[in-house]
mmCIF file of C-alpha atoms and ligand atoms in Angstrom:
data_model
loop_
_atom_site.group_PDB
_atom_site.id
_atom_site.type_symbol
_atom_site.label_atom_id
_atom_site.label_comp_id
_atom_site.label_asym_id
_atom_site.label_seq_id
_atom_site.Cartn_x
_atom_site.Cartn_y
_atom_site.Cartn_z
ATOM 1 C CA MET A 4 0.023 0.067 -0.191
ATOM 2 C CA LYS A 5 1.546 3.410 -0.964
ATOM 3 C CA ALA A 6 2.235 5.486 2.082
ATOM 4 C CA VAL A 7 0.498 9.145 1.671
ATOM 5 C CA PRO A 8 1.789 11.661 4.427
ATOM 6 C CA VAL A 9 -1.161 13.629 5.714
ATOM 7 C CA PHE A 10 0.884 16.492 7.285
ATOM 8 C CA LEU A 11 -0.501 18.126 10.602
ATOM 9 C CA TYR A 12 0.598 21.723 11.377
ATOM 10 C CA HIS A 13 -0.833 23.819 14.149
ATOM 11 C CA SER A 14 0.680 27.290 14.438
ATOM 12 C CA VAL A 15 3.186 28.588 11.829
ATOM 13 C CA SER A 16 5.115 31.593 13.676
ATOM 14 C CA ASP A 17 8.206 32.899 15.212
ATOM 15 C CA ASN A 18 6.335 34.397 18.237
ATOM 16 C CA PRO A 19 3.675 31.632 19.134
ATOM 17 C CA PRO A 20 2.151 31.765 22.921
ATOM 18 C CA SER A 21 4.250 29.230 24.944
ATOM 19 C CA TRP A 22 1.618 26.677 25.437
ATOM 20 C CA ILE A 23 1.557 26.080 21.467
ATOM 21 C CA ALA A 24 5.240 26.590 20.934
ATOM 22 C CA PRO A 25 6.104 22.819 21.185
ATOM 23 C CA TYR A 26 3.598 22.494 18.029
ATOM 24 C CA THR A 27 4.739 25.412 16.324
ATOM 25 C CA VAL A 28 6.920 25.486 13.210
ATOM 26 C CA ALA A 29 9.067 29.024 12.353
ATOM 27 C CA PRO A 30 7.814 30.223 9.152
ATOM 28 C CA ARG A 31 11.507 30.060 7.573
ATOM 29 C CA VAL A 32 11.358 26.113 8.261
ATOM 30 C CA PHE A 33 8.016 25.539 7.380
ATOM 31 C CA ARG A 34 9.105 27.280 3.893
ATOM 32 C CA GLU A 35 11.943 24.911 3.824
ATOM 33 C CA GLN A 36 9.273 22.006 4.522
ATOM 34 C CA LEU A 37 7.347 22.945 1.188
ATOM 35 C CA ASP A 38 10.562 22.947 -0.757
ATOM 36 C CA ARG A 39 11.189 19.592 0.437
ATOM 37 C CA ILE A 40 8.101 18.391 -0.224
ATOM 38 C CA ALA A 41 8.473 19.579 -3.917
ATOM 39 C CA ASP A 42 12.195 18.347 -4.180
ATOM 40 C CA SER A 43 11.019 14.982 -3.233
ATOM 41 C CA GLY A 44 8.364 14.586 -5.889
ATOM 42 C CA LEU A 45 5.618 14.515 -3.865
ATOM 43 C CA SER A 46 2.026 15.713 -5.599
ATOM 44 C CA VAL A 47 0.138 17.725 -2.670
ATOM 45 C CA VAL A 48 -3.637 16.720 -3.352
ATOM 46 C CA PRO A 49 -6.890 18.140 -1.914
ATOM 47 C CA LEU A 50 -7.793 15.695 1.107
ATOM 48 C CA ARG A 51 -10.976 15.167 -0.963
ATOM 49 C CA ARG A 52 -8.676 13.025 -3.376
ATOM 50 C CA LEU A 53 -7.337 10.990 -0.726
ATOM 51 C CA LEU A 54 -10.992 10.532 0.169
ATOM 52 C CA ALA A 55 -12.121 9.430 -3.235
ATOM 53 C CA ALA A 56 -9.129 7.222 -3.438
ATOM 54 C CA ILE A 57 -10.081 5.585 -0.246
ATOM 55 C CA HIS A 58 -13.765 4.947 -1.343
ATOM 56 C CA GLY A 59 -12.627 3.537 -4.851
ATOM 57 C CA GLY A 60 -12.870 6.326 -6.782
ATOM 58 C CA PRO A 61 -9.654 7.741 -9.236
ATOM 59 C CA PRO A 62 -6.343 6.691 -7.652
ATOM 60 C CA LEU A 63 -3.976 9.054 -6.402
ATOM 61 C CA PRO A 64 -0.746 10.039 -8.021
ATOM 62 C CA GLU A 65 2.025 7.540 -7.809
ATOM 63 C CA ARG A 66 3.530 9.725 -4.744
ATOM 64 C CA ALA A 67 0.778 12.083 -2.768
ATOM 65 C CA ALA A 68 0.502 14.467 0.185
ATOM 66 C CA VAL A 69 -2.100 16.410 2.223
ATOM 67 C CA LEU A 70 -1.531 19.486 3.944
ATOM 68 C CA THR A 71 -3.927 20.222 7.005
ATOM 69 C CA PHE A 72 -3.624 22.653 9.626
ATOM 70 C CA ASP A 73 -5.604 22.321 12.983
ATOM 71 C CA ASP A 74 -7.415 24.987 15.679
ATOM 72 C CA GLY A 75 -7.471 28.052 13.485
ATOM 73 C CA PHE A 76 -4.559 30.329 14.292
ATOM 74 C CA ALA A 77 -4.376 33.775 12.576
ATOM 75 C CA ASP A 78 -0.922 33.147 11.539
ATOM 76 C CA PHE A 79 -2.658 30.823 8.690
ATOM 77 C CA TYR A 80 -4.114 33.756 7.187
ATOM 78 C CA TRP A 81 -0.920 36.191 7.346
ATOM 79 C CA THR A 82 1.933 33.543 7.077
ATOM 80 C CA VAL A 83 0.574 30.064 5.760
ATOM 81 C CA ALA A 84 -1.843 30.918 3.145
ATOM 82 C CA PRO A 85 0.102 33.058 0.967
ATOM 83 C CA LEU A 86 3.085 30.461 0.786
ATOM 84 C CA LEU A 87 0.513 27.924 -0.292
ATOM 85 C CA SER A 88 -1.138 30.166 -2.752
ATOM 86 C CA ASP A 89 2.510 30.949 -4.245
ATOM 87 C CA ARG A 90 3.019 27.443 -4.739
ATOM 88 C CA GLY A 91 -0.571 26.596 -5.829
ATOM 89 C CA LEU A 92 -0.795 24.070 -2.884
ATOM 90 C CA PRO A 93 -4.120 22.909 -1.715
ATOM 91 C CA ALA A 94 -4.772 22.346 2.303
ATOM 92 C CA THR A 95 -7.687 21.779 4.710
ATOM 93 C CA LEU A 96 -7.840 24.036 7.794
ATOM 94 C CA TYR A 97 -9.807 22.730 10.909
ATOM 95 C CA VAL A 98 -11.267 25.512 12.844
ATOM 96 C CA THR A 99 -12.459 25.205 16.590
ATOM 97 C CA VAL A 100 -15.699 27.366 16.317
ATOM 98 C CA GLY A 101 -15.554 28.535 19.716
ATOM 99 C CA ALA A 102 -12.254 29.825 19.679
ATOM 100 C CA VAL A 103 -12.917 32.183 16.461
ATOM 101 C CA HIS A 104 -11.833 35.647 17.159
ATOM 102 C CA PRO A 105 -13.269 37.645 18.912
ATOM 103 C CA PRO A 106 -13.414 34.971 22.085
ATOM 104 C CA GLY A 107 -16.641 35.017 23.940
ATOM 105 C CA GLY A 108 -18.773 36.206 20.731
ATOM 106 C CA HIS A 109 -20.324 32.648 20.969
ATOM 107 C CA PRO A 110 -21.703 30.982 23.778
ATOM 108 C CA SER A 111 -19.822 27.952 22.922
ATOM 109 C CA GLY A 112 -16.325 29.263 24.313
ATOM 110 C CA SER A 113 -13.197 27.418 24.103
ATOM 111 C CA LEU A 114 -10.952 25.310 26.084
ATOM 112 C CA LEU A 115 -7.843 26.403 24.089
ATOM 113 C CA PRO A 116 -5.507 28.896 25.903
ATOM 114 C CA PRO A 117 -5.537 32.330 24.375
ATOM 115 C CA ALA A 118 -3.752 32.744 21.152
ATOM 116 C CA PRO A 119 -4.357 35.182 18.198
ATOM 117 C CA MET A 120 -6.980 33.211 16.343
ATOM 118 C CA LEU A 121 -8.598 33.754 12.808
ATOM 119 C CA ASN A 122 -11.983 35.573 12.865
ATOM 120 C CA TRP A 123 -15.017 34.936 10.533
ATOM 121 C CA ARG A 124 -14.196 37.288 7.804
ATOM 122 C CA GLN A 125 -10.564 35.977 7.351
ATOM 123 C CA ILE A 126 -12.147 32.371 7.288
ATOM 124 C CA SER A 127 -14.865 33.207 4.860
ATOM 125 C CA THR A 128 -11.899 34.881 2.625
ATOM 126 C CA LEU A 129 -9.715 31.759 2.751
ATOM 127 C CA ASP A 130 -12.699 29.610 2.117
ATOM 128 C CA ALA A 131 -13.025 31.815 -1.132
ATOM 129 C CA THR A 132 -9.701 31.328 -2.307
ATOM 130 C CA GLY A 133 -10.001 27.524 -2.206
ATOM 131 C CA VAL A 134 -8.578 26.347 1.501
ATOM 132 C CA GLU A 135 -11.212 23.650 2.656
ATOM 133 C CA ILE A 136 -12.440 24.747 5.863
ATOM 134 C CA GLY A 137 -13.192 21.793 8.189
ATOM 135 C CA GLY A 138 -14.540 21.479 11.576
ATOM 136 C CA HIS A 139 -12.682 20.748 14.719
ATOM 137 C CA SER A 140 -15.395 20.725 17.446
ATOM 138 C CA GLN A 141 -16.709 23.782 19.367
ATOM 139 C CA THR A 142 -14.717 23.706 22.479
ATOM 140 C CA HIS A 143 -11.603 21.622 21.736
ATOM 141 C CA PRO A 144 -12.648 18.756 24.648
ATOM 142 C CA GLN A 145 -10.838 15.294 24.111
ATOM 143 C CA LEU A 146 -14.229 13.746 22.715
ATOM 144 C CA ASP A 147 -13.685 10.521 23.775
ATOM 145 C CA THR A 148 -13.997 11.679 27.405
ATOM 146 C CA VAL A 149 -17.380 13.471 26.745
ATOM 147 C CA TYR A 150 -20.877 12.034 26.272
ATOM 148 C CA GLY A 151 -24.391 12.336 25.448
ATOM 149 C CA GLN A 152 -25.521 15.871 24.096
ATOM 150 C CA LYS A 153 -22.504 17.372 25.170
ATOM 151 C CA CYS A 154 -20.739 15.007 22.683
ATOM 152 C CA ALA A 155 -23.380 15.631 20.068
ATOM 153 C CA ASP A 156 -23.103 19.110 20.422
ATOM 154 C CA GLU A 157 -19.452 19.281 20.025
ATOM 155 C CA ILE A 158 -19.867 17.509 17.031
ATOM 156 C CA SER A 159 -22.997 18.566 14.900
ATOM 157 C CA GLY A 160 -23.149 22.064 16.665
ATOM 158 C CA CYS A 161 -19.482 22.603 15.250
ATOM 159 C CA LYS A 162 -20.702 21.405 11.699
ATOM 160 C CA GLN A 163 -23.806 23.880 11.910
ATOM 161 C CA ARG A 164 -21.843 26.636 13.182
ATOM 162 C CA LEU A 165 -19.316 26.470 10.253
ATOM 163 C CA GLU A 166 -22.153 25.948 7.531
ATOM 164 C CA GLU A 167 -23.792 29.298 8.534
ATOM 165 C CA ALA A 168 -20.680 31.108 8.375
ATOM 166 C CA LEU A 169 -19.679 29.648 5.220
ATOM 167 C CA GLY A 170 -22.988 29.256 3.403
ATOM 168 C CA HIS A 171 -22.252 25.820 2.378
ATOM 169 C CA GLU A 172 -21.608 22.423 3.530
ATOM 170 C CA ALA A 173 -18.610 21.544 5.328
ATOM 171 C CA THR A 174 -17.692 17.740 5.329
ATOM 172 C CA ALA A 175 -14.241 17.470 6.789
ATOM 173 C CA PHE A 176 -13.658 17.066 10.505
ATOM 174 C CA ALA A 177 -10.596 16.559 12.652
ATOM 175 C CA TYR A 178 -10.664 15.135 16.405
ATOM 176 C CA PRO A 179 -9.273 17.535 18.713
ATOM 177 C CA HIS A 180 -6.093 16.223 20.199
ATOM 178 C CA GLY A 181 -6.623 13.448 17.591
ATOM 179 C CA TYR A 182 -8.658 11.209 20.053
ATOM 180 C CA SER A 183 -11.864 9.200 19.326
ATOM 181 C CA SER A 184 -13.440 6.006 19.972
ATOM 182 C CA PRO A 185 -15.847 4.002 18.090
ATOM 183 C CA ALA A 186 -18.840 5.699 19.694
ATOM 184 C CA VAL A 187 -17.203 8.918 18.893
ATOM 185 C CA LEU A 188 -16.686 7.779 15.280
ATOM 186 C CA ARG A 189 -20.378 6.793 15.146
ATOM 187 C CA ARG A 190 -21.431 10.320 15.991
ATOM 188 C CA VAL A 191 -19.143 12.019 13.577
ATOM 189 C CA ARG A 192 -20.793 9.757 10.694
ATOM 190 C CA GLU A 193 -24.270 10.442 11.739
ATOM 191 C CA ALA A 194 -23.834 14.137 12.107
ATOM 192 C CA GLY A 195 -22.756 14.201 8.073
ATOM 193 C CA TRP A 196 -19.083 14.522 8.478
ATOM 194 C CA THR A 197 -17.802 12.407 5.594
ATOM 195 C CA SER A 198 -13.917 12.426 6.725
ATOM 196 C CA ALA A 199 -12.323 12.811 9.838
ATOM 197 C CA THR A 200 -8.523 12.970 10.499
ATOM 198 C CA ALA A 201 -6.774 11.844 13.628
ATOM 199 C CA VAL A 202 -3.062 11.811 14.537
ATOM 200 C CA GLU A 203 -1.528 8.368 15.004
ATOM 201 C CA ASN A 204 1.922 9.738 13.442
ATOM 202 C CA LYS A 205 1.654 7.321 10.888
ATOM 203 C CA PHE A 206 1.245 7.497 6.746
ATOM 204 C CA SER A 207 -2.517 7.212 5.574
ATOM 205 C CA SER A 208 -3.054 5.303 2.437
ATOM 206 C CA ALA A 209 -6.133 4.283 0.146
ATOM 207 C CA ALA A 210 -6.874 1.769 2.609
ATOM 208 C CA ASP A 211 -7.064 4.078 5.368
ATOM 209 C CA ASN A 212 -10.454 4.726 7.573
ATOM 210 C CA PRO A 213 -12.127 7.722 5.953
ATOM 211 C CA LEU A 214 -13.264 8.472 9.714
ATOM 212 C CA ARG A 215 -9.632 8.088 11.379
ATOM 213 C CA ILE A 216 -7.330 8.938 8.564
ATOM 214 C CA CYS A 217 -3.937 8.995 10.151
ATOM 215 C CA ARG A 218 -1.734 12.218 10.105
ATOM 216 C CA LEU A 219 1.893 12.895 10.763
ATOM 217 C CA MET A 220 2.543 15.955 13.371
ATOM 218 C CA VAL A 221 5.037 18.370 12.310
ATOM 219 C CA ARG A 222 6.430 19.753 15.487
ATOM 220 C CA SER A 223 8.839 22.397 16.672
ATOM 221 C CA ASP A 224 11.502 19.504 17.212
ATOM 222 C CA THR A 225 10.624 17.642 14.052
ATOM 223 C CA SER A 226 14.093 17.542 12.653
ATOM 224 C CA GLU A 227 14.954 17.836 9.237
ATOM 225 C CA GLN A 228 15.939 14.259 8.719
ATOM 226 C CA THR A 229 12.553 13.170 10.040
ATOM 227 C CA PHE A 230 10.800 15.523 7.782
ATOM 228 C CA GLN A 231 12.694 14.376 4.732
ATOM 229 C CA ASN A 232 12.163 10.457 5.840
ATOM 230 C CA TRP A 233 8.757 10.985 5.667
ATOM 231 C CA THR A 234 8.754 12.779 2.411
ATOM 232 C CA ARG A 235 10.057 9.665 0.961
ATOM 233 C CA GLY A 236 7.606 7.382 2.885
ATOM 234 C CA LEU A 237 10.030 6.530 5.203
ATOM 235 C CA GLY A 238 10.068 6.475 9.436
ATOM 236 C CA ALA A 239 6.451 5.651 10.151
ATOM 237 C CA ARG A 240 4.006 2.677 9.499
ATOM 238 C CA VAL A 241 1.166 3.261 7.113
ATOM 239 C CA ALA A 242 -2.593 2.712 7.675
ATOM 240 C CA PRO A 243 -4.659 0.419 8.305
ATOM 241 C CA ILE A 244 -3.862 0.059 11.825
ATOM 242 C CA SER A 245 -6.015 -1.534 14.686
ATOM 243 C CA GLU A 246 -6.767 0.176 17.681
ATOM 244 C CA SER A 247 -3.707 -0.817 19.996
ATOM 245 C CA LEU A 248 -4.059 -2.142 23.691
ATOM 246 C CA TYR A 249 -2.002 0.885 24.718
ATOM 247 C CA THR A 250 -4.512 3.161 23.096
ATOM 248 C CA ARG A 251 -7.428 1.586 24.657
ATOM 249 C CA TYR A 252 -5.629 1.458 28.099
ATOM 250 C CA TRP A 253 -4.615 5.327 27.642
ATOM 251 C CA ARG A 254 -8.145 6.469 26.980
ATOM 252 C CA GLY A 255 -9.424 4.516 30.345
ATOM 253 C CA TYR A 256 -7.082 6.723 32.212
ATOM 254 C CA ARG A 257 -7.884 9.748 30.610
ATOM 255 C CA ARG A 258 -11.642 8.963 30.960
ATOM 256 C CA LEU A 259 -10.856 8.382 34.593
ATOM 257 C CA ARG A 260 -9.047 11.568 35.292
ATOM 258 C CA ALA A 261 -11.862 13.630 33.342
ATOM 259 C CA ALA A 262 -14.182 12.119 35.483
ATOM 260 C CA ILE A 263 -12.352 13.349 38.832
ATOM 261 C CA GLY A 264 -12.157 16.924 37.169
ATOM 262 C CA SER A 265 -8.649 16.487 36.568
ATOM 263 C CA PRO A 266 -7.799 15.899 32.881
ATOM 264 C CA VAL A 267 -4.548 14.936 31.561
ATOM 265 C CA GLY A 268 -3.494 16.149 28.062
ATOM 266 C CA GLY A 269 -0.869 15.130 25.558
ATOM 267 C CA PRO A 270 -1.050 12.760 22.689
ATOM 268 C CA PRO A 271 -0.791 8.650 23.155
ATOM 269 C CA GLN A 272 2.537 7.257 22.165
ATOM 270 C CA SER A 273 1.072 4.698 20.101
HETATM 271 ZN ZN1 ZN B 11 -6.565 21.054 17.918
#
């Protein structure tokens, strides 16, 4: 199965707030990574092309990659979009609707700490220029630790809010923190999202689960060598993967901590 790197970025900035710094790439490094992708012969395709291939539609180019950005940081508008547009590269931007600037303008709010976030006007402009706008929940909870109506609101309410703002359907969802569960997947499907991206730090492929697409997270400490390996299809496993015992154990632990009012963060190491 051909490895498809689906790169996950957060902020691209020289001056990020400290809480997001480990997940932030400097603009100079980001430009180098885009050059590396081009030099390696990868074709960057829209997420929907990967989805179509997963559903048995037209095959992907021989070597394909996808670019995704989580949370909705303002630097996407000022820094990322111009660089992508110069190179003619498609991307999907997943917006936490309760974090859209100005904060507090929407009753859902957000669990994300303060940071410069996109506003709805910028999001509409990006949408009009061809960036795919996806959903990333209302408040950015660990969805596999919230239940019932609250979980439904995070998944369906986010879609409704996004579609009101964009004036058209939104179909791409990304799990906050990458966390999901079989019950969360079912809610995502029932809400009408047709794709959902996780983290997993593995390559995706045409055999991946459309509601749990594997991504590779690019962090501030991602070395040049690691990134170069990823562009060559090396250094990570290829989806499909089954949920490991470790992932199930880790979810149980996070649920317990959430239940006693002391949630833990951080991605699972598997
Ligand atoms: Zn996020």
